[in-house]
Coordinates of C-alpha atoms (C1' of nucleotides) in Angstrom, one line a residue:
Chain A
X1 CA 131.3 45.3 83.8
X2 CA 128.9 46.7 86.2
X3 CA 129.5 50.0 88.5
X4 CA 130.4 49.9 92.4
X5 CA 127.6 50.7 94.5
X6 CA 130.2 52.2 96.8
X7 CA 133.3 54.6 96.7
X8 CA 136.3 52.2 96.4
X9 CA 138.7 55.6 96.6
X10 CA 137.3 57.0 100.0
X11 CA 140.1 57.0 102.5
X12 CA 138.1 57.9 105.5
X13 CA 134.9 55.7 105.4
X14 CA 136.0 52.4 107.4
X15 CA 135.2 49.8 105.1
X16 CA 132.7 47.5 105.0
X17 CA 132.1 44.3 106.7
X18 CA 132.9 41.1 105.0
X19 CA 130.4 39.0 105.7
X20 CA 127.4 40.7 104.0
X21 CA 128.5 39.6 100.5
X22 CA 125.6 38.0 98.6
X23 CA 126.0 35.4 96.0
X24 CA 125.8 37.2 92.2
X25 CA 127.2 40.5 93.9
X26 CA 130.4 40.6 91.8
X27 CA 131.3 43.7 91.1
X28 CA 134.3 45.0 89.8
X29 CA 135.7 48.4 90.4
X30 CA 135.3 51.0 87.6
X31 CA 136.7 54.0 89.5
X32 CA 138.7 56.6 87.9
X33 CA 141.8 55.8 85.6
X34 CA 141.3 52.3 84.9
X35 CA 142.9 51.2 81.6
X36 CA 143.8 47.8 80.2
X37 CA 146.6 47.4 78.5
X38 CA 146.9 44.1 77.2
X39 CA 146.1 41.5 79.3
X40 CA 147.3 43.5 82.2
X41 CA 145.4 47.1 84.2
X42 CA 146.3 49.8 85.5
X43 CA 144.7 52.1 87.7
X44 CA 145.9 55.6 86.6
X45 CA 147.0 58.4 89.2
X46 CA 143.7 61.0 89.8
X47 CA 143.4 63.7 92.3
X48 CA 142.5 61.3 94.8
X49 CA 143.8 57.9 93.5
X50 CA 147.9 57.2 93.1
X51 CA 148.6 54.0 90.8
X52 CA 147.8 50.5 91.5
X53 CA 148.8 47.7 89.3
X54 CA 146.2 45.1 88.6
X55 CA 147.2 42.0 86.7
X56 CA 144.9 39.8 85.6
X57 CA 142.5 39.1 82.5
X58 CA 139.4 40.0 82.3
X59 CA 137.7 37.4 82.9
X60 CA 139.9 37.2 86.4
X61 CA 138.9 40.9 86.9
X62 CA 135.7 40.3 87.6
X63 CA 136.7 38.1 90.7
X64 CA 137.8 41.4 92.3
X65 CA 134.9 42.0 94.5
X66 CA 134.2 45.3 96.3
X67 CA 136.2 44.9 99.5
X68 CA 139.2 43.6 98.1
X69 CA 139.2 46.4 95.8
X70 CA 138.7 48.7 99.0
X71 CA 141.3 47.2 100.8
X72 CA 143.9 47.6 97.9
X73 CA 143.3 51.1 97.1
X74 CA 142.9 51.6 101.2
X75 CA 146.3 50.1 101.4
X76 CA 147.7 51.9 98.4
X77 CA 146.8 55.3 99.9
X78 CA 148.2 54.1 103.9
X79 CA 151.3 56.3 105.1
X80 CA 154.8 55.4 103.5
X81 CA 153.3 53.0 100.8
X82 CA 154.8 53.1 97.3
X83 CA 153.8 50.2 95.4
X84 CA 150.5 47.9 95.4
X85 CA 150.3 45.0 93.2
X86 CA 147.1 43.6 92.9
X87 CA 147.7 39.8 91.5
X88 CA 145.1 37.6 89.2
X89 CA 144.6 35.3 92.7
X90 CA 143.3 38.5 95.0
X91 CA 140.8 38.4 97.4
X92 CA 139.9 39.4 100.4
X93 CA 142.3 39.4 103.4
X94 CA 143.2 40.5 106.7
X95 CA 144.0 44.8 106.2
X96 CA 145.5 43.9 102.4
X97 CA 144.1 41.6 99.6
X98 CA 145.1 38.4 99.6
X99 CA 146.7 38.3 96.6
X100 CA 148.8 41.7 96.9
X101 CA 152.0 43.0 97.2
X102 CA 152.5 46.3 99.4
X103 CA 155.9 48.6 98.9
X104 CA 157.2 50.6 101.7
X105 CA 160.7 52.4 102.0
X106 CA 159.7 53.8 105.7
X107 CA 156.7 51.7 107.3
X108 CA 156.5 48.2 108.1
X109 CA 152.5 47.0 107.9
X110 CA 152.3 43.7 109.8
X111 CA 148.4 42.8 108.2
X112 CA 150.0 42.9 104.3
X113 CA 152.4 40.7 106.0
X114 CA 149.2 38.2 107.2
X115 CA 147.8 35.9 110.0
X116 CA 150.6 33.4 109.0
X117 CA 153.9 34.4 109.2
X118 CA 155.9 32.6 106.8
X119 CA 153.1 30.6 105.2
X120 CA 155.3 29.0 102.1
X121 CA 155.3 26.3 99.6
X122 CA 157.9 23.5 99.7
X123 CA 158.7 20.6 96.8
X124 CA 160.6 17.3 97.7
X125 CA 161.6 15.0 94.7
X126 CA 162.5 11.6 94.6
X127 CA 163.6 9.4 92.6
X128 CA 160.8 7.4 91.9
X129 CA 158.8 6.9 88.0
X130 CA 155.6 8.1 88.1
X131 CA 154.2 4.1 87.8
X132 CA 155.4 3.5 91.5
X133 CA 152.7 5.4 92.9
X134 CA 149.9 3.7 90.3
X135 CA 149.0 1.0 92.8
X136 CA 146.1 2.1 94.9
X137 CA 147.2 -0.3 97.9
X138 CA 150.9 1.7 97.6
X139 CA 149.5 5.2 97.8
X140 CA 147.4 4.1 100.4
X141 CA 150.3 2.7 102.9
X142 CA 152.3 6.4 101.5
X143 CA 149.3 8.5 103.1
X144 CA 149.3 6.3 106.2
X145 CA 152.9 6.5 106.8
X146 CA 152.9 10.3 106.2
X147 CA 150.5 10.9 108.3
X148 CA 151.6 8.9 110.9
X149 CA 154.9 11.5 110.6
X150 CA 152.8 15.2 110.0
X151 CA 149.5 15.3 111.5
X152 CA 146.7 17.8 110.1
X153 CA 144.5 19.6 112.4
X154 CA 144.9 22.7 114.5
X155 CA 146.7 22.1 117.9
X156 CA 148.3 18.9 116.7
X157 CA 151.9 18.4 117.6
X158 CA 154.1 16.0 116.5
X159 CA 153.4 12.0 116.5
X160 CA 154.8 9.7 118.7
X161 CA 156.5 8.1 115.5
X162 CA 158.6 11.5 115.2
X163 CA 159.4 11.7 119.0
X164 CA 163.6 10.7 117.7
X165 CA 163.4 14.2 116.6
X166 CA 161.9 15.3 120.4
X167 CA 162.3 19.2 120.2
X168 CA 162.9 20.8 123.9
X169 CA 163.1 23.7 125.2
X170 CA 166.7 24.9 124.4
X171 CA 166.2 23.0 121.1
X172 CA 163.0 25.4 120.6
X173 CA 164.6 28.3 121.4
X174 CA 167.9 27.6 119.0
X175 CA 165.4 27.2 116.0
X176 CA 163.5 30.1 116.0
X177 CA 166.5 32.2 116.5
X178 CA 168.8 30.2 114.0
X179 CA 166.2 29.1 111.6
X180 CA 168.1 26.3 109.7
X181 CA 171.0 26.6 110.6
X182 CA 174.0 23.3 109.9
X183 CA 173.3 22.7 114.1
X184 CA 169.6 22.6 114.3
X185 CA 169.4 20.6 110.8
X186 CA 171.6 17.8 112.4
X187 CA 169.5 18.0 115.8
X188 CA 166.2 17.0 113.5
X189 CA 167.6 15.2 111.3
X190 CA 167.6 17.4 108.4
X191 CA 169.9 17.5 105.5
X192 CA 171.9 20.6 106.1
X193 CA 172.5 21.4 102.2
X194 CA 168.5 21.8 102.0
X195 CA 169.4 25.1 103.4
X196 CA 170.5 26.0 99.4
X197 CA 167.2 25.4 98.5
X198 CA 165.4 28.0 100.5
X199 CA 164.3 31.6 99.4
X200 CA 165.7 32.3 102.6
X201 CA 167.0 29.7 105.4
X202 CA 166.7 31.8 108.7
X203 CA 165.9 35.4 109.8
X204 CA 168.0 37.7 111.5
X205 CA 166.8 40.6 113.9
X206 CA 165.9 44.6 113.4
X207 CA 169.1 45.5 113.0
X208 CA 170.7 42.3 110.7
X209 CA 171.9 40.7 113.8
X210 CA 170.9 37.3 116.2
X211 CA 171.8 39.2 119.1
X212 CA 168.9 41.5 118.6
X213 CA 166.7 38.1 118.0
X214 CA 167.7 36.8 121.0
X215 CA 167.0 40.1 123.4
X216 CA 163.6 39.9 122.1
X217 CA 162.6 36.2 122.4
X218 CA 164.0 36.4 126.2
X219 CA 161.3 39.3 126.2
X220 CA 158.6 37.5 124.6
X221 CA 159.3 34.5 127.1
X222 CA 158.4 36.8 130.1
X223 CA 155.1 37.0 128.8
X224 CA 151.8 34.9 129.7
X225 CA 151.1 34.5 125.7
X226 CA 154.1 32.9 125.8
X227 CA 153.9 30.6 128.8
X228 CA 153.4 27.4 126.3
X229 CA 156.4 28.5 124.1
X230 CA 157.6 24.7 125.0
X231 CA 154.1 23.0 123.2
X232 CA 154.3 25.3 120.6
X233 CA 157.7 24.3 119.5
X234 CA 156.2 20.8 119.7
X235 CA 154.1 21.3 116.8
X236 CA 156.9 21.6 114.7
X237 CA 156.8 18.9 111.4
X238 CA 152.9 19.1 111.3
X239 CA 150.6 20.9 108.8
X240 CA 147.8 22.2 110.6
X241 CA 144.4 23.2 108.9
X242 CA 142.5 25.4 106.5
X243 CA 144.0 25.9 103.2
X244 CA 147.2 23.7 104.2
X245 CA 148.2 20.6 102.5
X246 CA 150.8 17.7 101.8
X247 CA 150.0 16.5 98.0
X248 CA 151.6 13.6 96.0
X249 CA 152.5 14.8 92.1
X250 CA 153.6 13.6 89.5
X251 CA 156.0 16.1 87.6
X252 CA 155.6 17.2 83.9
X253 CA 157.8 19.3 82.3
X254 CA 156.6 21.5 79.6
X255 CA 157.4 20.6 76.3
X256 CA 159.4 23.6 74.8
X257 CA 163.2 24.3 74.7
X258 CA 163.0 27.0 77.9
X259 CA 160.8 24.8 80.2
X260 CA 163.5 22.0 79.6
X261 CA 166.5 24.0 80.2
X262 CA 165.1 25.7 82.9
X263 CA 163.8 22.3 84.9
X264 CA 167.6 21.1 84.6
X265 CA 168.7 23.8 86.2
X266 CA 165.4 23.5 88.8
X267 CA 167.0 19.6 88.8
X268 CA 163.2 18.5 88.2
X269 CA 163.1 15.4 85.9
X270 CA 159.6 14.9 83.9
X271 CA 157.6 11.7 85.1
X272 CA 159.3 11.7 88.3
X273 CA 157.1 12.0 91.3
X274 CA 157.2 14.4 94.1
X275 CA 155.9 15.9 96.5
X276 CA 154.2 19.5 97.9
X277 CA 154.0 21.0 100.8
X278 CA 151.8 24.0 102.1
X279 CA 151.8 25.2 105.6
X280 CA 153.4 28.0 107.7
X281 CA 154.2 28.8 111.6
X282 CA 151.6 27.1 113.1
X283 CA 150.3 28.4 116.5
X284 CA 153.9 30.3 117.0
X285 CA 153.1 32.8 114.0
X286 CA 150.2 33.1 115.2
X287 CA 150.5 34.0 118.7
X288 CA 153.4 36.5 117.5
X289 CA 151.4 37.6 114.3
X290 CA 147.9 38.4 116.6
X291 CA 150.0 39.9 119.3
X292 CA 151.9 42.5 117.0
X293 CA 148.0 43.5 115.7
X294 CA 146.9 43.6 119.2
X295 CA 149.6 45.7 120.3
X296 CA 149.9 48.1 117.5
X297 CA 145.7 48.5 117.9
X298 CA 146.2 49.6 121.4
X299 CA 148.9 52.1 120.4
X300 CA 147.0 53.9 117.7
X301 CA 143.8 53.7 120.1
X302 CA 145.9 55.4 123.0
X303 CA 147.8 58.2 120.9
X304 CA 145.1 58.5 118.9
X305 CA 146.6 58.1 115.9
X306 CA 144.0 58.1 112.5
X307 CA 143.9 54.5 111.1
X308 CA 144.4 54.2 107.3
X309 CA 141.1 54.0 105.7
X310 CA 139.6 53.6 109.5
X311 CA 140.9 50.1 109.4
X312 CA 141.9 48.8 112.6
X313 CA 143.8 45.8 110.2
X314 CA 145.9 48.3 108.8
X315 CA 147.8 49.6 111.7
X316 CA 151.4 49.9 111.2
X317 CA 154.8 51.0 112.2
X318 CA 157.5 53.9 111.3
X319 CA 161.0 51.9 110.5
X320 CA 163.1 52.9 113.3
X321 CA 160.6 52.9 115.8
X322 CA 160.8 50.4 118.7
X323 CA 157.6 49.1 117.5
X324 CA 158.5 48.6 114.1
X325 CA 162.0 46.9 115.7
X326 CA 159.9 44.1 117.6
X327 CA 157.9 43.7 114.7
X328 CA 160.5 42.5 112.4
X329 CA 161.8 40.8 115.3
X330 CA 159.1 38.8 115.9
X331 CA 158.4 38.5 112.0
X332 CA 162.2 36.7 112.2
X333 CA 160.8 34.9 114.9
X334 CA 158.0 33.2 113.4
X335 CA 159.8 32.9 109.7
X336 CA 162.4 30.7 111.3
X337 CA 160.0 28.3 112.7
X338 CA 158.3 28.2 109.4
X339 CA 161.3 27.3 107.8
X340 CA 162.6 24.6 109.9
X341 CA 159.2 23.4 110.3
X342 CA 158.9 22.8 106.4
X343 CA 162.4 21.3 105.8
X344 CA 161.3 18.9 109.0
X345 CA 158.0 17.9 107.6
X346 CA 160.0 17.3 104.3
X347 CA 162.1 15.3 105.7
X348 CA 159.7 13.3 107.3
X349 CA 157.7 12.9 104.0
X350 CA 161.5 11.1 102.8
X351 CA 160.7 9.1 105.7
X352 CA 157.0 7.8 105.1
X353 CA 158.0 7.2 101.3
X354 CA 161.1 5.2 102.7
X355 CA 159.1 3.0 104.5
X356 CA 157.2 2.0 102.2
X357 CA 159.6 2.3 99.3
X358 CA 163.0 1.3 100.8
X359 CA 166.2 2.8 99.4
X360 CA 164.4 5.8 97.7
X361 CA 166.3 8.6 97.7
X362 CA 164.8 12.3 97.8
X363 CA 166.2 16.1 97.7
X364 CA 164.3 19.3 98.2
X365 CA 163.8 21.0 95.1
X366 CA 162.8 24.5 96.8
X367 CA 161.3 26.3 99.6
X368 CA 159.3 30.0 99.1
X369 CA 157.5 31.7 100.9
X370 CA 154.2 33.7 100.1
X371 CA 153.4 35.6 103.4
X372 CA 156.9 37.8 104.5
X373 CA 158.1 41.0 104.2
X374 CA 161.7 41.2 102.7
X375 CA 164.1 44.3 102.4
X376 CA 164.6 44.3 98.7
X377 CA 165.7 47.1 96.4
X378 CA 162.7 48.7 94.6
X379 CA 163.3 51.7 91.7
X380 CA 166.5 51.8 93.4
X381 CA 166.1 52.3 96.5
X382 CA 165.7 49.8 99.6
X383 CA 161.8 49.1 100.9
X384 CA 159.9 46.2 103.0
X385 CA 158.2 44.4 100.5
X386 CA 154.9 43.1 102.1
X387 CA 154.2 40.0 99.9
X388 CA 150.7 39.1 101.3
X389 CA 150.0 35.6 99.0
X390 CA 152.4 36.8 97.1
X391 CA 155.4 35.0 95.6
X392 CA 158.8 36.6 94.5
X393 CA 160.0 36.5 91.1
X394 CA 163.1 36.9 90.6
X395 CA 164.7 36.4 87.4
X396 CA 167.8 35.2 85.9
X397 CA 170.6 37.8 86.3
X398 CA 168.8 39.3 89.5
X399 CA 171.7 40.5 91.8
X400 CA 170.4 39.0 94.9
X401 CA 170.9 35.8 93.2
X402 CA 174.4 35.5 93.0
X403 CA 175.6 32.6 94.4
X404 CA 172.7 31.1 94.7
X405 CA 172.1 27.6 92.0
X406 CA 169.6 29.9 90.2
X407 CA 171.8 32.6 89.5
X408 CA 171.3 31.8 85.7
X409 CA 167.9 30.9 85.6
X410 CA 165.9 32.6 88.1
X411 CA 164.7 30.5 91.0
X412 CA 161.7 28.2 91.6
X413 CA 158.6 29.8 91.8
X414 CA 156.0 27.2 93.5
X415 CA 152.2 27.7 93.2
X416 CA 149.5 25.2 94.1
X417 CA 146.5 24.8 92.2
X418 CA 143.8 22.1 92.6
X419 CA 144.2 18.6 92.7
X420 CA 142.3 18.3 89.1
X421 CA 143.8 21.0 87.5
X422 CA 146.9 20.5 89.3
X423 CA 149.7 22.9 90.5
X424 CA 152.7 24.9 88.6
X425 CA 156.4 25.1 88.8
X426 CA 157.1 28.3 87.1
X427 CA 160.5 30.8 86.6
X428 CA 160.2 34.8 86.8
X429 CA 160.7 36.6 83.2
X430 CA 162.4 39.8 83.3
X431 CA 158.9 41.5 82.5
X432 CA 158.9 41.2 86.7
X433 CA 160.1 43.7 87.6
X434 CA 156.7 45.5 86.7
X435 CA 155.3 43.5 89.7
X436 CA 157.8 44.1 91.9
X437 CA 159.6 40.8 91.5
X438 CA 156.1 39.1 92.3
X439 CA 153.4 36.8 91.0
X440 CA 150.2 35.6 92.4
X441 CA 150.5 32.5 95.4
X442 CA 148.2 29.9 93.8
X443 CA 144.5 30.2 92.4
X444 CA 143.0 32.0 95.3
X445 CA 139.2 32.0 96.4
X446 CA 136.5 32.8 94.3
X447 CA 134.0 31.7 97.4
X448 CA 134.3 32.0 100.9
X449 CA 134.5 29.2 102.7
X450 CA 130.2 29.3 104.1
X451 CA 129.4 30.3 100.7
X452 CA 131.1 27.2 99.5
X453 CA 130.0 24.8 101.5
X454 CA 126.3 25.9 100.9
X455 CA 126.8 25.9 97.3
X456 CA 129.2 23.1 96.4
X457 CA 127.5 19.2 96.6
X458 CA 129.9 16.8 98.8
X459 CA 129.7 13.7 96.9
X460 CA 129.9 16.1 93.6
X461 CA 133.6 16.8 95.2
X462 CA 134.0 13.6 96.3
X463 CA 133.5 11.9 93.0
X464 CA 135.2 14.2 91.0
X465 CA 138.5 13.6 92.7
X466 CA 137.6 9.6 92.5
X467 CA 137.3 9.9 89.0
X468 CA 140.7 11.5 88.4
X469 CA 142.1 8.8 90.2
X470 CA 143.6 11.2 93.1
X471 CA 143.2 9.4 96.6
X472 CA 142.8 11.5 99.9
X473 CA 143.5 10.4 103.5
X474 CA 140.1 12.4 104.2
X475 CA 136.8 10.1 103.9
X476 CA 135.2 13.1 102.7
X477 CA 137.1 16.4 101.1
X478 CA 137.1 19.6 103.0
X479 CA 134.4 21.3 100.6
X480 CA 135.2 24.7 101.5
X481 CA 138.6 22.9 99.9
X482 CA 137.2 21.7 97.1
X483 CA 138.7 22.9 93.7
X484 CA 135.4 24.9 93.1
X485 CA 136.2 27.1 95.8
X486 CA 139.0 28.3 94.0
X487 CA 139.5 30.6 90.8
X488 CA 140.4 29.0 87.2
X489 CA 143.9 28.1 88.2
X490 CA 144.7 28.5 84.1
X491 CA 143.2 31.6 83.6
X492 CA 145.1 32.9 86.6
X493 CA 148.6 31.2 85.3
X494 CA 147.4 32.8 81.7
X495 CA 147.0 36.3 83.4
X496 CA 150.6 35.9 84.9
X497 CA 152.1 34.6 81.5
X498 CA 150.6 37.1 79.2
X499 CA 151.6 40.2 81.8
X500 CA 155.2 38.8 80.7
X501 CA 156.1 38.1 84.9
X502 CA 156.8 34.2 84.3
X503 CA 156.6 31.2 82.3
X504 CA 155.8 27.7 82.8
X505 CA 158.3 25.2 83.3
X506 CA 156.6 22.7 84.9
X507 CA 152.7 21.0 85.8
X508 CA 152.3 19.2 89.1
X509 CA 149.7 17.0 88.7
X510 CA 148.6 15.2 92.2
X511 CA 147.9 11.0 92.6
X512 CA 147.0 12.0 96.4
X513 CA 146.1 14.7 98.8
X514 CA 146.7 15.0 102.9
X515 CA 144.1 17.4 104.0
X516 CA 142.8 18.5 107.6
X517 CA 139.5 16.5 108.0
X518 CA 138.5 17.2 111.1
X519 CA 136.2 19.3 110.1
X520 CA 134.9 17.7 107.1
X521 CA 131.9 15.6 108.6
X522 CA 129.9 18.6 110.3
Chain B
dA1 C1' 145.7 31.1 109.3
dT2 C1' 144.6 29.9 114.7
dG3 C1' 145.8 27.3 121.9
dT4 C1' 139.9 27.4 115.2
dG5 C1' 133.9 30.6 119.2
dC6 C1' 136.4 32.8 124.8

DNA sequence: ATGTGC
């Protein structure tokens, strides 16, 4: 373990820019306090340094480079923060880590939030052996007829073969402030009961209420960033770029006693396939996510306010404040576009599969998000939980399960993987509660994405997904993509298992992967 | 992540 060459504690030196990292230059912070116990660290309370919770083995520890260390401890020490969880998939993010969990009983941070509002995982089921999706000619007409439905790519709106579920402008404006609801599931042609498989189903305003959602959207619709409100709503049902993806799996439930039980409850059925989704708010979050950093840059420039850590990404808002009000309004916002937008593409991946499979049937197994901040009761008392690629993890006999079909169980925990090493369904053990109900979000980064593709060999990529048989609607694989880019998926789920936060109950393992390739042949 | 650099 080698030293920092910096100060990781400083709270006043801005830190440093991103882009200067050289390959080899992993270092792993060694400041004051640190202590493993068992597979999972600590950093200990100094003079200058409260707690942060690192979990992850060692071997994942020394993925940690120096500015995602900085911007945990940066955002540890920001005003009103209680609790930062570092997870085994952290790196590098806008303000907070990737990979982190921020706790805040009086501030609400919209960078530990992220870029994406929303961003979540979804998984669709059908009823359909494994051995249906052998033939190569059949997966091939599936990945056609999907991405006829959900196109990849930034700017890209629906297709023309999705135009029966034409969202306009009142349509538009219902969804973001309803999320999905039983109305705007029937408008698109979603099945309304999905709405019991979501984390959450729709977003309410400041102050609990749609009234206080609606006040703001008419607000938001004054503006000029705003002025397209109508196209953005058409990109609803699509998947958009970077690290977003549709994947075919085929589902295999572990082989003990608890992983059984548990996928009954899950209702996931071993050798059946299904299907994964990844994607978030599309250009909505974004315009609302951008324009809350904007705005809350020009405030703390104005009053002069001191930046945590001299990080402009950091800026952030007092609950109760007006800003802080519009914030988690336009959070709401974005969340409920991301949630009807998943349940849509869903239910357009039913579609694809049948036209090409008639009379399969298919039911969303669950929908969670990685990229939200949730009021949640933590050490007894209510906070924002800023779950920056983060996942909850609630576990059975959690009280804000009741009533929910996981009461007994816990719920679904989704995390994508590769597509060789494949993805995980796992189910939050009571040891969560360490981790703030959390776990990590997938594998996360190990090299950015220019780093990757100068390192990583396209036909390398290319041929290893041949080999395993997986089939891509890209001719070649995203390389900044490719699995390589991405930390041991198993020694992240081993760091999450042996920190006693959840268990396995399930492998995902994928026959073929929709991908943005548009910008796969530069 | 992204009306992908403005």
């Amino acid at each position: 373990m080698s030293t920092s060459s910096s100060n990781p504690v400083s709270n006043t030196a801005p830190p440093k820019a991103p882009a200067r990292r050289q390959s080899g230059d992993r270092h792993v912070y060694n400041g004051p306090g640190m202590i493993a116990t068992g597979e999972a660290t600590a950093l200990l309370p100094t003079e200058t340094t409260p707690p942060i919770k690192v979990f992850g083995t060692a071997a994942i520890r020394e993925t940690f480079d120096d500015l995602c260390l900085q911007q945990a401890v940066n955002s540890r020490l920001a005003p009103g923060v209680t609790d930062l969880i570092l997870n085994p998939d952290a790196h590098c993010g806008y303000g907070a880590p990737v990979g982190s969990v921020l706790v805040s009983p009086t501030h609400i941070y919209p960078g530990p939030v992220g870029v994406d509002i929303k961003c979540s995982m979804s998984l669709l089921q059908l009823d359909l052996p494994a051995d249906a999706v052998d033939d190569r000619k059949v997966r091939r007409e599936l990945i056609s007829a999907i991405c006829r439905r959900t196109p990849t790519g930034a700017g890209k709106g629906q297709r023309s073969v999705a135009q029966s579920r034409h969202v306009n402008r009142t349509l538009g404006k219902q969804l973001v402030l309803e999320g999905a609801s039983k109305d705007v599931c029937m408008a698109l042609g979603i099945p309304p009961n999905w709405a019991f498989r979501c984390e959450d189903s729709f977003h309410v305003g400041h102050d609990g209420t749609a009234t206080a959602l609606e006040a703001r959207l008419e607000t938001l619709l004054a503006t000029r960033e705003m002025t397209n409100f109508s196209e953005k709503m058409q990109q609803l049902g699509s998947y958009g770029g970077g690290n977003h993806f549709g994947e075919c799996e085929v589902v295999e439930v572990g082989d003990n006693e608890r992983a059984r039980s548990v996928a009954e409850t899950f209702g996931l059925h071993d050798g059946n396939v299904a299907f994964l989704s990844h994607c978030g708010s599309r250009g909505f979050g974004h315009i609302l996510a951008s324009g809350q950093f904007k705005h809350l840059q020009t405030k703390f420039d104005r009053w002069g306010i001191p930046l945590p850590a001299g990080d402009r990404q950091l800026v952030y808002a007092p609950l109760g404040s007006d800003e802080a009000n519009n914030y988690l309004d336009d959070m709401s916002l974005g969340a409920n576009f991301a949630t009807v937008n998943h349940l849509l593409i869903n239910a357009l991946v039913l579609e694809a599969f049948q036209e090409v499979i008639p009379g399969v049937k298919g039911d969303l197994v669950y929908f969670i998000s990685h990229n939200i901040a949730r009021r949640e009761i933590v050490n007894d008392r209510p906070a924002w939980v800023h779950r920056k690629g983060a996942t909850r993890a609630m576990p059975a006999g959690h009280h804000s399960l009741e009533g929910t079909p996981f009461a007994n169980s816990g719920h679904p925990i989704l995390l994508p993987g590769n597509p060789r090493d494949g993805s995980a369904v796992m189910v939050a053990d009571p040891g969560a509660e360490a981790s703030c109900f959390s776990v990590n979000h997938g594998a996360g980064r190990v090299l950015g994405r220019r780093h990757a593709k100068r390192v990583l060999d396209q036909s390398t990529v290319d041929t290893e997904l041949e080999s395993n048989d997986i089939l891509s609607n890209c001719r070649r694989y995203p390389i900044d993509e490719a699995p390589a880019a991405y930390k041991d998926f198993n020694e992240v789920l081993h760091s999450v298992k042996s920190a006693g936060l959840a268990s396995e109950v399930a492998r995902l393992k994928a026959r073929f992967v929709i991908k943005d390739a548009s910008k796969a042949d530069d």
